[in-house]
PDB file of C-alpha atoms in Angstrom:
ATOM      1  CA  TYR A  15       7.214  21.725 -20.855  1.00 82.00           C
ATOM      2  CA  TYR A  16       5.787  20.293 -17.396  1.00 85.00           C
ATOM      3  CA  GLU A  17       7.511  22.473 -14.976  1.00 91.00           C
ATOM      4  CA  ARG A  18       6.311  24.765 -17.546  1.00 92.00           C
ATOM      5  CA  MET A  19       2.741  24.190 -17.362  1.00 90.00           C
ATOM      6  CA  TRP A  20       3.110  23.723 -13.653  1.00 92.00           C
ATOM      7  CA  ARG A  21       4.485  27.530 -13.402  1.00 94.00           C
ATOM      8  CA  ALA A  22       1.627  28.534 -15.212  1.00 94.00           C
ATOM      9  CA  ALA A  23      -1.424  27.346 -13.375  1.00 92.00           C
ATOM     10  CA  LEU A  24      -0.004  28.259 -10.066  1.00 92.00           C
ATOM     11  CA  ASP A  25       0.570  31.921 -11.769  1.00 93.00           C
ATOM     12  CA  LEU A  26      -3.338  31.824 -11.665  1.00 91.00           C
ATOM     13  CA  SER A  27      -3.363  31.241  -8.181  1.00 88.00           C
ATOM     14  CA  PRO A  28      -6.098  27.981  -7.997  1.00 87.00           C
ATOM     15  CA  ASP A  29      -8.059  27.046  -5.260  1.00 84.00           C
ATOM     16  CA  ALA A  30      -6.849  23.236  -6.836  1.00 85.00           C
ATOM     17  CA  VAL A  31      -5.041  21.822  -9.480  1.00 86.00           C
ATOM     18  CA  THR A  32      -5.688  18.603 -11.421  1.00 86.00           C
ATOM     19  CA  ILE A  33      -2.985  16.180 -12.427  1.00 83.00           C
ATOM     20  CA  THR A  34      -4.667  14.412 -15.082  1.00 80.00           C
ATOM     21  CA  SER A  35      -2.440  11.394 -16.641  1.00 76.00           C
ATOM     22  CA  TYR A  36      -2.837   8.346 -18.464  1.00 72.00           C
ATOM     23  CA  ASN A  37       0.735   7.615 -18.563  1.00 72.00           C
ATOM     24  CA  GLU A  38       0.745   7.760 -21.999  1.00 74.00           C
ATOM     25  CA  TRP A  39       4.016   8.068 -23.237  1.00 72.00           C
ATOM     26  CA  GLY A  40       3.362   8.646 -26.746  1.00 72.00           C
ATOM     27  CA  GLU A  41       1.295  11.863 -25.874  1.00 72.00           C
ATOM     28  CA  GLY A  42       3.936  13.478 -23.092  1.00 69.00           C
ATOM     29  CA  THR A  43       1.742  12.783 -20.409  1.00 70.00           C
ATOM     30  CA  GLN A  44       3.307  10.107 -17.897  1.00 78.00           C
ATOM     31  CA  ILE A  45       4.706  10.663 -14.713  1.00 82.00           C
ATOM     32  CA  GLU A  46       5.419   6.858 -13.651  1.00 82.00           C
ATOM     33  CA  PRO A  47       9.536   5.939 -13.552  1.00 83.00           C
ATOM     34  CA  SER A  48      11.194   5.348 -16.534  1.00 83.00           C
ATOM     35  CA  ARG A  49      13.578   2.519 -17.747  1.00 82.00           C
ATOM     36  CA  THR A  50      14.972   1.370 -21.164  1.00 84.00           C
ATOM     37  CA  HIS A  51      13.333  -1.241 -22.536  1.00 84.00           C
ATOM     38  CA  VAL A  52      13.651  -3.276 -25.745  1.00 89.00           C
ATOM     39  CA  ALA A  53      10.622  -5.217 -27.015  1.00 90.00           C
ATOM     40  CA  ALA A  54      10.867  -8.795 -28.413  1.00 93.00           C
ATOM     41  CA  ASP A  55       9.752  -7.359 -31.554  1.00 95.00           C
ATOM     42  CA  GLY A  56      12.976  -4.835 -31.663  1.00 91.00           C
ATOM     43  CA  THR A  57      10.812  -1.479 -30.626  1.00 89.00           C
ATOM     44  CA  SER A  58      12.978   0.361 -28.303  1.00 85.00           C
ATOM     45  CA  TYR A  59      11.503   2.296 -25.124  1.00 81.00           C
ATOM     46  CA  LEU A  60      13.694   4.910 -23.859  1.00 77.00           C
ATOM     47  CA  ASP A  61      14.038   6.605 -20.340  1.00 80.00           C
ATOM     48  CA  TYR A  62      14.905   9.779 -19.547  1.00 81.00           C
ATOM     49  CA  THR A  63      18.458   9.879 -19.727  1.00 82.00           C
ATOM     50  CA  PRO A  64      20.041  11.476 -18.991  1.00 86.00           C
ATOM     51  CA  GLN A  65      17.627  12.513 -15.678  1.00 86.00           C
ATOM     52  CA  GLU A  66      17.492  10.328 -13.682  1.00 88.00           C
ATOM     53  CA  PRO A  67      13.926   7.563 -13.811  1.00 89.00           C
ATOM     54  CA  GLN A  68      11.805   8.594 -11.195  1.00 90.00           C
ATOM     55  CA  LEU A  69      11.901  12.468 -12.887  1.00 89.00           C
ATOM     56  CA  TYR A  70       8.597  12.749 -13.498  1.00 87.00           C
ATOM     57  CA  LEU A  71       7.245  11.758  -9.623  1.00 89.00           C
ATOM     58  CA  ARG A  72       9.603  13.785  -8.410  1.00 92.00           C
ATOM     59  CA  LEU A  73       8.673  16.999 -10.097  1.00 92.00           C
ATOM     60  CA  THR A  74       4.850  15.899  -9.661  1.00 91.00           C
ATOM     61  CA  LYS A  75       5.722  15.351  -5.769  1.00 93.00           C
ATOM     62  CA  LYS A  76       7.535  18.929  -5.837  1.00 94.00           C
ATOM     63  CA  TRP A  77       4.713  20.848  -7.943  1.00 93.00           C
ATOM     64  CA  ALA A  78       1.669  19.030  -5.295  1.00 92.00           C
ATOM     65  CA  ARG A  79       3.378  20.799  -2.201  1.00 92.00           C
ATOM     66  CA  ARG A  80       3.829  24.061  -4.188  1.00 91.00           C
ATOM     67  CA  ALA A  81       0.018  23.887  -5.178  1.00 91.00           C
ATOM     68  CA  ALA A  82      -1.186  22.209  -1.580  1.00 89.00           C
ATOM     69  CA  SER A  83       0.870  25.543  -0.132  1.00 86.00           C
ATOM     70  CA  ASN A  84      -0.368  27.693  -2.504  1.00 79.00           C
ATOM     71  CA  CYS A  85      -3.992  26.490  -1.809  1.00 73.00           C
ATOM     72  CA  GLN A  86      -3.925  26.390   1.826  1.00 68.00           C
ATOM     73  CA  ASP A  87      -2.272  30.153   1.923  1.00 63.00           C
ATOM     74  CA  ARG A  88      -5.424  31.228  -0.061  1.00 61.00           C
ATOM     75  CA  ARG A  89      -7.928  28.753   2.352  1.00 57.00           C
ATOM     76  CA  GLN A  90      -6.391  31.099   4.942  1.00 57.00           C
ATOM     77  CA  ASP A  91      -6.903  34.076   2.874  1.00 56.00           C
ATOM     78  CA  TYR A  92     -10.390  33.244   2.847  1.00 53.00           C
ATOM     79  CA  THR A  93     -10.879  32.955   6.663  1.00 52.00           C
ATOM     80  CA  ARG A  94      -9.426  36.297   7.417  1.00 52.00           C
ATOM     81  CA  GLU A  95     -11.395  37.749   5.308  1.00 56.00           C
ATOM     82  CA  GLU A  96     -14.498  36.154   6.624  1.00 55.00           C
ATOM     83  CA  LEU A  97     -13.767  37.369  10.168  1.00 52.00           C
TER      84      LEU A  97
END
């Protein structure tokens, strides 16, 4: 889902991309590292298994670099058009 949304955003050739995350695990908006944890009351908090704990940080870095490159290319196009 996360990568699909990035692709959809970049397919629109945006001038910028904003990432909004409140690290709400219940809503699926987290991009923080994960680790398995069991609270004192027995509530289990899962990690990204079988993926690594840094999954969403790694994906965010990958897609943010692509977005930055895409936006930079568009800025260069604007500059060429203005000449």
